[in-house]
Amino acid sequence: MSMRMADRLSTARHQQFVGRAGERELFKSAVTADELPFQVLYIYGPGGVGKTTLLREFAWLCDETHAPAIYLDARNVDPAPEAFTNALRFALHLTPQDSLLQFLAAQPTRSIILIDTYETLAPLDNWLRESFLPQLPDNTLVVLAGRRLPSTDWRADPAWQTLIRPLPLRNLNPDESRAFLTRRSVPAVQHRAVLDFTHGHPLALSLVADVFAQRRDTQFQPEAAPDIVKTLLEQFVQKVPGPAHRAALEACAMVRLTTEALLAEMLGTSDAHELFEWLRGLSFIESDRQGLFPHDLAREALAADVRWRNPDWYAELHRRARNYFTARVQHTRGLEQQRVLFDLVFLHRDNPAVRPYIEWKESGSIFSDALQPGDEAAVIAIVAQHEGEASAQLAAYWLQRQPGGAIVFRDAEGRVAGFMSMVALQLVTPDDRRADPAVQAAVRYLERYAPLRPGESATLFRFWMARDDYQAVSPIQSLVFINAVRHYLTTPGLAFTFFPCADADFWATLFAYVDLPRLSEADFEVGGRRYGMYGHDWRTVPQVAWLALLAEREVASRAEYTPPPSAEPLIVLSESDFAAAVHNALRDFTRPDALRDNPIVRSRLIAERVGANADAAKRSAALQSLLKHTAESLQASPRDAKLYRALYHTYLQPASTQEQAAELLDLPFSTFRRHLKAGITRTTELLWQQEVGGPEK
């Protein structure tokens, strides 16, 4: 009978495995003992030390001793009890209706559960220790492998002290390291230099072996650098088979997870299968159900290398990844859309303006949910705790008035760990304005500087906070920002968003980076506390342009981010004011100096053509060109061509008087006036469609 590919992979991994004799013996003796000496084996150690490799060897030992084992990578599991138990059922080929505990209890032999990257299940740690694990039958051994020590709750519980066996994992010793290098065909004459340089760090040893696998004639020359992995990766990148492989490696380092489709998009090829498989075979590239990803240390070194060595290529990779994720946002929903948005934000992880404000590794540990019956009391209590009773009463008000604007963040036990509440400002009533100073301030700002037009909406992110950390940097705060980006990119007709903060100065650098200007005029007070307002007009910088702006800032410089000088704010006109401005601009068409004072020169229409910081002469010339082009477009329609002729002889190449223009067109004056009025109206319609983002007709 032929072997499965999984069996061949397991065999190959076992054949390459070296060392860890003590760890293997401890595990094997436990599995084969009449009574388990411990119920939980807790392996911990730094990244790259070989935890995953050891778990795979444990799985091999289970096959050898006929003890059924399942392997679960916690990166693929949402940290919620139901998601965790469902993942175990899936691994055991059970249906959702099957009882996991009954199945394990009915097994005639010992069952082994191997859980990798346990640190990503941190929110489930209490539930696993206090609820799930105690229910397992005593013929089940659970192996947890993560980067952190067991929490103090494990170590402080006298009962668990007898049932858990902590096992720190260290570097390989010299004999084990030499055996590894020999098995990977690294010449013996190179071993001493390699060991002196790597000190037995398993990932570093693997990288050395990869370098030799690419070039057999390599002479390993240790560099006096403290960052072993970075130095080795620099050597490895120089030895890859070809430019396409180098590009694939660089693309993989830039994004959170690499799929074959994403790799093809980033490399500009229709078939990336061979390169994807090459990446999968590298020792420092790991994989899960969602794609490939480099070890953290490898990612940092690779990304830094390409950013320094070829900044133009780095910028191009960033652009291609951004376009891919932006397109996917529009075609995904729910948790999958949240993951895509996190992929999009992840592109900015190394920027000094972003890195301190996002919990990159832990944001997935809390899950988002809609407001459910019974949540209101918990939400109001969180607001009262951090902002006082006056704010809590307002939170209750908006939960009742606009419950659909609330998003709840739950911990592993399903409890409310934080929330955000969005107020649709286009729906508020005069009573709403009087009830809430924040809404009053936001609406006043809109009325004065950015009035909403028909079909447009505006959102105030009225409340956002974590139960334990309020508005400090935390996994919940990171999810707040992810959900805000989702709202920006998926809300039809979104014209303006407001983001209030209790500590406005703390967020100044990040919000400047993401183009949320400080709107001090919209600050407000509740319960004696002042809140600072930030905001963004999506009509002046639309979503696509916003993403491009952020990308430009990400790839421009690695220096400490300094907000750019503020451009003169763009003007957002109502439809009636816009129509009047177009009429005036046509009247002043031949007078560029007069056009400089027309409000359209400060609109998005002109800023998109010459830039927001263009001087007055360029802006007026751009308006003149826009008017001419739009009017000339009327000639494409036989019905509108007569309207263009009236505009041409009145404004573009004006006759001395309108009566003379009518004579030139051989039209009765009343007919000429009717054509001119219709031409102005049609030109205004075409320009308005461009102003509000619609296609020209």
XYZ file of C-alpha atoms in Angstrom:
697
model
C 0.000 0.000 0.000
C 1.388 3.428 -0.965
C 2.263 5.961 1.726
C 0.409 9.209 2.180
C 2.380 12.389 1.594
C 1.844 13.240 5.277
C 3.525 9.963 6.225
C 6.477 10.721 3.979
C 6.788 14.203 5.482
C 6.695 12.743 8.993
C 9.370 10.194 8.080
C 11.599 12.847 6.521
C 11.298 15.069 9.574
C 12.151 12.196 11.884
C 15.204 11.302 9.816
C 16.450 14.887 10.066
C 15.749 15.151 13.791
C 18.739 15.153 16.136
C 19.300 15.610 19.845
C 16.716 16.259 22.538
C 17.390 12.828 24.003
C 16.204 13.848 27.456
C 13.003 15.402 26.145
C 12.278 12.385 23.934
C 12.866 9.954 26.797
C 10.658 11.950 29.174
C 7.806 11.971 26.660
C 8.166 8.343 25.608
C 8.276 7.094 29.210
C 5.133 9.084 30.011
C 3.252 7.768 26.979
C 4.157 4.148 27.704
C 3.727 4.273 31.514
C 0.881 2.312 33.104
C -0.302 5.556 34.678
C 0.529 8.985 33.336
C 3.096 10.679 35.634
C 1.637 14.058 34.630
C -1.380 15.218 32.603
C 0.186 18.314 31.034
C 3.679 18.639 29.609
C 4.378 22.360 29.250
C 7.276 23.121 26.879
C 8.503 26.690 26.685
C 11.385 28.500 25.032
C 12.274 31.455 22.769
C 11.437 31.690 19.095
C 13.490 29.444 16.835
C 14.605 27.097 19.608
C 12.816 24.107 18.054
C 9.482 23.703 19.850
C 7.545 22.849 16.686
C 10.222 20.399 15.563
C 10.086 18.657 18.941
C 6.288 18.370 18.829
C 6.511 16.748 15.409
C 9.026 14.283 16.803
C 6.608 13.561 19.647
C 3.936 12.822 17.033
C 6.346 10.345 15.420
C 6.961 8.671 18.763
C 3.198 8.369 19.235
C 2.902 6.543 15.923
C 5.756 4.288 16.956
C 4.045 3.401 20.252
C 0.553 3.226 18.711
C -0.746 6.052 20.910
C -3.199 8.190 18.887
C -2.013 11.797 18.699
C -3.436 14.951 17.195
C -1.428 18.095 16.465
C -3.045 21.533 16.705
C -1.318 24.792 15.773
C -2.999 27.439 17.935
C -2.326 30.096 15.294
C -5.226 28.568 13.375
C -7.644 28.652 16.310
C -9.654 31.641 17.465
C -9.172 31.901 21.242
C -12.754 31.111 22.154
C -13.944 27.918 23.878
C -16.258 26.839 21.060
C -13.646 27.491 18.383
C -11.050 25.517 20.342
C -13.279 22.477 20.902
C -14.427 22.598 17.275
C -10.795 22.546 16.137
C -10.177 19.434 18.243
C -13.303 17.779 16.811
C -12.101 18.554 13.292
C -8.668 17.080 14.018
C -10.346 13.926 15.361
C -12.738 13.721 12.371
C -15.767 14.191 14.640
C -19.003 15.913 13.701
C -20.260 18.970 15.627
C -22.814 16.704 17.265
C -20.219 14.261 18.621
C -19.140 14.631 22.246
C -15.409 15.289 22.351
C -15.077 14.183 25.977
C -17.048 10.979 25.454
C -14.957 10.144 22.405
C -11.684 10.547 24.320
C -12.992 8.600 27.290
C -13.995 5.703 25.031
C -10.546 5.266 23.496
C -8.948 1.912 24.381
C -5.464 3.453 24.294
C -3.911 6.626 25.594
C -4.722 9.842 23.644
C -2.169 12.604 23.083
C -3.068 16.221 22.255
C -0.155 18.337 20.997
C -0.850 22.103 20.977
C 1.744 24.369 19.347
C 2.202 28.182 19.713
C 0.222 28.081 22.931
C 0.977 31.758 23.602
C -1.701 32.700 21.057
C -4.301 31.037 23.302
C -3.460 33.273 26.262
C -7.094 34.438 26.670
C -8.114 30.770 27.041
C -5.478 29.935 29.637
C -7.854 30.230 32.626
C -10.657 28.355 30.852
C -8.347 25.530 29.792
C -6.827 25.165 33.260
C -10.043 25.498 35.263
C -12.714 24.091 32.954
C -11.612 22.137 29.893
C -8.567 20.174 31.031
C -10.104 18.924 34.310
C -12.907 17.317 32.274
C -10.530 15.233 30.161
C -10.263 11.523 30.970
C -7.111 10.553 32.833
C -5.844 8.555 29.836
C -5.221 11.833 27.937
C -1.859 13.598 27.867
C -1.807 17.240 26.754
C 1.425 18.815 25.516
C 1.501 22.629 25.368
C 4.367 24.401 23.588
C 4.793 28.167 23.719
C 7.244 30.982 24.246
C 6.249 31.881 27.783
C 6.592 30.282 31.164
C 3.427 28.735 32.584
C 1.416 31.522 34.184
C 1.578 31.960 37.943
C -1.896 30.450 38.227
C -0.527 27.096 37.058
C 2.403 27.252 39.445
C 0.416 28.572 42.436
C -2.187 25.803 42.365
C -0.931 22.892 44.550
C -3.105 20.397 42.671
C -1.801 21.410 39.257
C 1.775 21.301 40.543
C 1.401 17.522 40.751
C -0.133 17.190 37.272
C 1.923 19.611 35.165
C 5.546 19.171 34.096
C 7.230 22.388 32.909
C 9.990 21.688 30.374
C 12.261 24.567 29.290
C 13.825 24.103 25.838
C 17.358 25.340 25.246
C 19.853 25.423 22.396
C 21.349 22.156 21.151
C 24.576 21.090 22.844
C 27.795 20.859 20.757
C 27.442 17.140 19.992
C 23.813 17.551 18.949
C 24.739 20.580 16.823
C 27.481 18.674 15.014
C 25.100 15.778 14.407
C 22.580 18.175 12.938
C 25.139 19.756 10.620
C 26.359 16.337 9.499
C 22.835 15.198 8.738
C 22.335 18.357 6.674
C 25.588 17.680 4.740
C 27.526 20.659 6.061
C 31.260 19.855 5.667
C 32.901 18.776 8.917
C 35.732 21.278 8.465
C 33.148 24.049 8.792
C 31.538 22.769 12.004
C 33.758 24.564 14.484
C 33.209 27.975 12.882
C 29.477 27.349 12.634
C 29.175 26.270 16.285
C 31.218 29.208 17.509
C 28.875 31.490 15.627
C 25.448 29.888 16.326
C 26.022 28.515 19.823
C 23.631 25.701 18.943
C 20.605 27.893 18.199
C 18.425 25.542 16.090
C 17.072 28.187 13.709
C 20.557 29.570 13.153
C 21.888 26.064 12.466
C 19.079 25.498 9.970
C 19.914 28.732 8.193
C 23.560 27.758 7.934
C 22.526 24.421 6.455
C 20.266 26.219 3.967
C 23.172 28.396 2.869
C 25.289 25.296 2.195
C 22.394 23.571 0.433
C 22.210 26.451 -2.025
C 25.980 26.620 -2.603
C 28.108 23.576 -1.785
C 31.345 25.543 -2.198
C 30.402 28.030 0.531
C 33.089 28.972 3.000
C 31.376 29.947 6.232
C 32.944 33.123 7.558
C 31.415 34.259 10.845
C 30.947 37.985 11.155
C 31.363 39.824 14.401
C 27.662 40.664 14.610
C 25.407 40.134 17.632
C 22.337 39.342 15.482
C 23.089 35.804 14.326
C 19.883 35.237 12.415
C 20.117 38.553 10.591
C 23.672 37.874 9.497
C 22.866 34.349 8.357
C 19.842 35.500 6.404
C 21.934 38.098 4.637
C 24.257 35.291 3.576
C 21.345 33.106 2.558
C 19.709 35.789 0.411
C 22.947 36.116 -1.525
C 22.926 32.372 -2.283
C 19.338 31.798 -3.469
C 18.910 30.010 -6.833
C 17.894 33.095 -8.768
C 16.269 36.546 -8.796
C 12.736 35.109 -8.791
C 13.476 33.138 -5.612
C 14.922 36.216 -3.968
C 11.802 38.198 -4.906
C 9.543 35.455 -3.514
C 11.432 35.497 -0.228
C 11.171 39.271 0.021
C 7.447 39.210 -0.742
C 6.855 36.540 1.892
C 8.645 38.655 4.499
C 6.491 41.694 3.833
C 3.030 40.206 4.366
C 1.489 38.475 7.371
C 0.610 35.266 5.504
C 1.580 34.259 1.973
C -0.749 32.261 -0.253
C 0.056 31.113 -3.754
C -2.434 33.622 -5.182
C -0.961 36.514 -3.193
C 2.579 35.513 -4.177
C 1.583 35.470 -7.854
C 0.065 38.942 -7.497
C 3.120 40.383 -5.744
C 5.541 38.876 -8.260
C 3.449 39.771 -11.297
C 3.197 36.216 -12.587
C 0.312 33.935 -13.477
C 1.953 30.854 -11.938
C 3.835 31.044 -8.637
C 3.457 27.368 -7.709
C 7.140 26.431 -8.044
C 8.289 29.437 -6.033
C 5.619 28.805 -3.397
C 6.800 25.220 -2.993
C 10.412 26.389 -2.754
C 9.462 28.769 0.051
C 7.587 25.993 1.838
C 10.737 23.873 1.902
C 12.906 26.467 3.673
C 13.693 25.731 7.292
C 12.730 29.194 8.548
C 9.395 29.280 6.688
C 6.429 27.856 8.561
C 2.950 27.078 7.270
C -0.615 26.728 8.460
C -4.038 26.406 6.863
C -4.001 30.030 5.744
C -0.547 30.235 4.178
C 3.205 30.514 4.696
C 5.018 32.864 7.050
C 8.669 33.353 8.025
C 9.895 32.890 11.545
C 9.658 36.264 13.314
C 13.415 36.773 13.431
C 13.734 35.822 9.774
C 10.947 38.186 8.753
C 12.537 41.135 10.488
C 15.914 40.515 8.914
C 14.572 39.937 5.394
C 12.299 42.981 5.454
C 15.079 45.214 6.751
C 17.432 43.913 4.071
C 15.175 44.615 1.086
C 14.051 47.963 2.503
C 17.676 49.070 2.771
C 19.028 47.404 -0.367
C 16.246 48.148 -2.856
C 13.721 50.708 -1.557
C 12.002 51.010 -4.944
C 11.282 47.275 -5.019
C 10.120 47.422 -1.414
C 7.664 50.170 -2.387
C 6.429 48.157 -5.375
C 5.863 45.031 -3.275
C 3.990 47.157 -0.759
C 1.781 48.576 -3.521
C 0.954 45.165 -4.984
C 0.120 43.671 -1.594
C -2.006 46.701 -0.708
C -3.986 46.425 -3.950
C -4.564 42.714 -3.368
C -5.839 43.182 0.181
C -7.947 46.224 -0.711
C -9.733 44.241 -3.412
C -10.326 41.350 -1.004
C -11.860 43.637 1.614
C -14.709 44.302 -0.802
C -15.394 40.580 -1.300
C -15.185 39.260 2.269
C -17.339 39.538 5.345
C -17.160 38.909 9.088
C -14.064 37.306 10.568
C -12.468 36.745 7.162
C -12.796 40.441 6.349
C -11.281 41.302 9.736
C -8.289 39.106 8.908
C -7.840 40.794 5.532
C -7.963 44.206 7.191
C -5.348 43.076 9.685
C -3.235 41.950 6.698
C -3.636 45.447 5.269
C -2.647 47.177 8.511
C 0.213 44.676 8.967
C 1.981 46.276 5.990
C 2.688 49.252 8.276
C 3.926 47.246 11.263
C 7.533 48.489 11.120
C 6.789 52.175 10.766
C 7.799 54.058 13.921
C 4.551 56.051 13.742
C 2.436 52.880 13.821
C 4.419 50.181 15.630
C 3.918 51.499 19.214
C 0.140 51.770 18.789
C -0.865 48.299 17.550
C -0.750 44.980 19.411
C 0.441 42.948 16.425
C 0.642 39.554 18.100
C -2.338 39.600 20.396
C -5.087 41.423 18.485
C -6.603 38.131 17.380
C -7.110 37.011 20.983
C -10.378 38.934 21.382
C -13.275 38.422 19.015
C -15.785 40.969 17.726
C -19.517 40.487 18.053
C -22.778 42.381 17.678
C -24.517 43.786 20.730
C -26.521 40.968 22.294
C -29.418 41.130 24.794
C -27.927 41.504 28.252
C -24.751 43.273 27.055
C -26.035 46.758 27.818
C -25.381 46.611 31.549
C -21.771 45.452 31.065
C -21.113 48.145 28.457
C -22.578 50.918 30.622
C -20.554 49.709 33.618
C -17.324 49.913 31.582
C -18.115 53.510 30.588
C -18.997 54.454 34.170
C -15.728 52.920 35.398
C -13.543 54.929 33.018
C -15.519 58.079 32.184
C -18.061 58.523 34.964
C -21.822 58.493 35.303
C -22.524 61.349 32.882
C -20.823 59.475 30.032
C -22.444 56.214 31.114
C -25.879 57.797 30.743
C -24.961 58.936 27.223
C -23.721 55.451 26.350
C -27.064 54.049 27.478
C -28.822 56.706 25.383
C -27.004 55.706 22.168
C -27.349 51.979 22.810
C -31.078 52.602 22.772
C -31.167 55.148 19.936
C -28.715 53.435 17.533
C -28.030 49.884 18.809
C -26.812 48.775 15.376
C -23.794 51.052 15.726
C -22.357 49.082 18.666
C -19.618 46.460 18.323
C -18.776 44.341 21.362
C -15.392 42.703 21.953
C -15.581 39.505 23.963
C -12.975 37.512 25.847
C -12.669 33.733 25.731
C -15.487 33.289 28.216
C -17.830 35.438 26.129
C -17.753 38.331 28.571
C -17.765 41.929 27.339
C -14.106 42.967 27.369
C -14.629 46.220 25.485
C -16.793 47.917 22.905
C -17.093 50.699 20.364
C -20.228 52.678 19.540
C -20.732 54.495 16.250
C -23.304 57.267 15.836
C -24.691 57.920 12.330
C -24.736 61.724 12.347
C -26.976 62.016 9.286
C -29.745 60.383 11.353
C -29.527 62.461 14.537
C -32.415 64.659 15.613
C -32.369 68.052 17.359
C -33.094 66.195 20.604
C -30.042 63.969 20.018
C -27.868 67.039 19.549
C -29.097 68.590 22.759
C -28.585 65.339 24.668
C -24.912 64.771 23.792
C -22.186 67.451 23.670
C -20.055 65.231 21.414
C -22.781 64.974 18.788
C -23.490 68.682 19.106
C -19.815 69.504 18.480
C -19.518 67.124 15.510
C -22.689 68.334 13.806
C -21.707 71.983 14.270
C -18.342 71.253 12.681
C -20.044 69.589 9.711
C -22.447 72.469 9.253
C -19.663 75.024 9.295
C -16.878 73.286 7.353
C -18.145 70.131 5.636
C -21.920 70.082 5.151
C -23.367 66.748 4.136
C -24.919 66.475 0.711
C -27.819 64.245 -0.383
C -26.932 60.569 -0.014
C -23.868 61.219 2.178
C -23.277 59.980 5.719
C -21.002 60.872 8.625
C -19.935 58.737 11.576
C -18.879 59.674 15.087
C -16.948 56.905 16.852
C -18.637 58.061 20.020
C -17.292 55.518 22.524
C -14.363 53.094 22.255
C -12.649 51.426 25.182
C -11.413 48.220 26.785
C -12.772 46.972 30.081
C -9.311 46.769 31.654
C -7.180 49.228 29.646
C -9.663 51.938 28.609
C -8.103 53.670 25.559
C -4.520 52.520 26.134
C -2.685 50.370 23.584
C -4.150 46.885 23.889
C -5.577 44.050 21.785
C -9.032 45.627 22.047
C -7.815 49.070 21.024
C -6.132 47.435 18.005
C -9.430 45.795 17.044
C -11.177 49.147 17.441
C -8.849 50.607 14.820
C -9.274 47.562 12.547
C -13.053 47.927 12.727
C -12.763 51.646 12.044
C -10.782 50.907 8.868
C -13.432 48.360 7.898
C -16.058 51.110 8.295
C -14.001 53.528 6.190
C -13.597 51.092 3.316
C -17.033 49.484 3.211
C -19.564 52.225 4.042
C -21.303 53.605 0.919
C -21.544 57.376 0.761
C -19.270 57.950 3.761
C -18.333 61.625 3.767
C -16.833 62.325 7.188
C -15.707 60.470 10.313
C -14.958 61.836 13.789
C -12.684 60.093 16.312
C -12.709 61.501 19.874
C -9.982 60.637 22.398
C -9.661 61.123 26.128
C -5.911 61.740 25.709
C -5.719 63.467 22.348
C -2.002 64.277 22.611
C -1.053 60.611 23.078
C -2.530 59.649 19.678
C -1.269 62.724 17.782
C 1.590 60.957 15.947
C -0.451 57.958 14.839
C -3.469 59.985 13.763
C -1.294 62.398 11.812
C 0.248 59.407 10.028
C -3.183 57.995 9.110
C -4.414 61.427 7.975
C -6.866 62.140 10.792
C -6.285 65.859 11.428
C -6.857 67.347 14.868
C -10.203 69.174 14.945
C -9.839 71.254 18.096
C -12.964 73.226 17.283
C -14.976 69.995 17.731
C -13.581 69.185 21.199
C -16.237 68.704 23.866
C -16.741 68.182 27.594
C -18.780 65.571 29.479
C -18.807 65.210 33.255
C -16.037 67.782 33.674
C -13.637 65.913 31.363
C -12.507 67.337 28.021
C -12.166 65.097 24.951
C -10.123 65.923 21.862
C -11.526 65.289 18.376
C -9.809 63.985 15.255
C -11.500 63.537 11.904
C -11.249 62.893 8.183
C -13.215 64.186 5.202
C -13.526 61.269 2.769
C -14.628 63.593 -0.018
C -11.343 65.494 0.009
C -9.168 62.376 0.415
C -11.240 59.361 -0.713
C -10.527 55.838 0.447
C -8.326 54.770 -2.472
C -6.292 57.966 -2.260
C -6.066 57.517 1.526
C -4.576 54.030 1.190
C -2.097 55.347 -1.375
C -1.153 58.203 0.959
C -0.481 55.797 3.832
C 1.594 53.597 1.546
C 3.630 56.594 0.457
C 4.316 57.473 4.079
C 5.212 53.872 4.922
C 7.835 53.489 2.203
C 9.146 57.065 2.158
C 11.464 56.935 5.162
C 12.378 54.791 8.147
C 13.278 57.825 10.222
C 11.097 58.887 13.116
C 7.869 60.071 11.557
C 7.189 63.785 11.544
C 3.740 64.930 10.446
C 3.919 66.883 7.184
C 3.062 70.576 7.169
C -0.685 71.034 6.932
C -2.032 71.926 3.514
C -4.730 74.544 3.198
C -7.971 72.635 3.890
C -10.089 71.692 0.906
C -13.556 73.147 0.561
C -16.613 70.891 0.406
C -19.500 72.763 -1.225
C -23.187 71.979 -1.068
C -24.809 71.213 -4.421
C -26.409 74.662 -4.681
C -23.184 76.453 -3.736
C -21.294 74.302 -6.217
C -23.714 75.212 -9.012
C -23.295 78.912 -8.251
C -19.503 78.523 -8.245
C -19.568 76.802 -11.654
C -21.695 79.595 -13.115
C -19.298 82.197 -11.745
C -16.290 80.255 -13.041
C -17.763 80.145 -16.565
C -18.412 83.885 -16.368
C -14.754 84.454 -15.323
C -13.299 81.882 -17.733
C -11.137 84.404 -19.613
C -9.982 86.120 -16.401
C -7.529 83.787 -14.562
C -7.025 86.307 -11.758
C -10.752 86.219 -10.995
C -10.762 82.402 -11.096
C -8.294 82.371 -8.212
C -11.051 83.463 -5.857
C -13.539 80.840 -7.004
C -14.164 78.239 -4.221
C -13.816 75.373 -6.712
C -10.045 75.976 -6.857
C -9.950 74.664 -3.246
C -12.125 71.624 -4.022
C -11.153 67.990 -4.459
C -11.683 68.383 -8.222
C -8.680 70.682 -8.507
C -6.568 69.183 -5.723
C -6.626 65.811 -7.505
C -5.226 67.453 -10.624
C -2.479 69.721 -9.278
C -2.125 68.729 -5.601
C -3.441 70.301 -2.436
C -0.345 72.544 -2.087
C -0.318 73.960 -5.643
C -0.049 77.724 -5.943
C -2.969 79.923 -6.961
C -1.867 80.249 -10.594
C -1.766 76.465 -11.085
C -5.125 76.016 -9.407
C -6.857 78.643 -11.537
C -5.271 77.227 -14.712
C -6.499 73.767 -13.707
C -10.026 75.093 -13.186
C -9.940 76.797 -16.571
C -8.817 73.559 -18.234
C -11.462 71.535 -16.398
C -14.246 73.883 -17.514
C -13.052 73.776 -21.109
C -12.730 69.966 -21.181
C -16.143 69.432 -19.582
C -17.889 71.848 -21.931
C -16.210 70.322 -24.975
C -17.422 66.879 -23.921
C -20.969 68.043 -24.757
C -20.094 67.857 -28.447
C -20.141 64.042 -28.253
C -23.945 64.130 -28.102
C -25.952 65.593 -31.006
C -28.546 66.715 -28.463
C -25.950 68.586 -26.380
C -23.767 69.962 -29.186
C -26.025 73.008 -29.560
C -25.571 73.648 -25.831
C -21.802 73.624 -26.253
C -22.002 76.197 -29.059
C -23.940 78.534 -26.808
C -21.327 78.110 -24.027
C -18.455 78.555 -26.499
C -19.654 81.909 -27.865
C -20.655 83.184 -24.417
C -17.773 82.098 -22.171
C -14.936 80.167 -23.889
C -14.514 82.475 -26.903
C -17.051 85.123 -25.980
C -18.736 87.445 -28.424
C -19.089 91.069 -27.397
C -22.639 90.524 -26.196
C -25.045 87.641 -25.860
C -27.158 89.173 -28.632
C -24.151 89.009 -30.940
C -23.518 85.391 -29.885
C -27.114 84.542 -30.836
C -26.572 86.190 -34.238
C -23.366 84.168 -34.805
C -25.377 80.988 -34.155
C -28.293 82.239 -36.260
C -30.688 81.658 -33.378
C -33.542 83.698 -31.948
C -32.316 85.293 -28.730
C -34.872 83.407 -26.615
C -33.736 80.096 -28.111
C -30.100 81.044 -27.541
C -30.841 81.868 -23.891
C -32.565 78.525 -23.456
C -29.561 76.685 -24.947
C -27.145 78.640 -22.750
C -29.085 77.904 -19.573
C -29.276 74.210 -20.461
C -25.534 74.192 -21.262
C -24.676 75.669 -17.872
C -26.917 73.130 -16.170
C -25.449 70.190 -18.082
C -21.846 71.296 -17.450
C -22.636 71.726 -13.752
C -24.139 68.215 -13.612
C -21.038 66.672 -15.162
C -18.709 68.499 -12.775
C -20.891 67.631 -9.753
C -20.739 63.946 -10.657
C -16.947 64.195 -10.565
C -16.997 66.159 -7.292
C -19.039 63.553 -5.437
C -17.107 60.663 -6.951
C -19.611 59.342 -9.505
C -18.851 58.519 -13.133
C -19.301 61.078 -15.825
C -22.395 60.654 -18.000
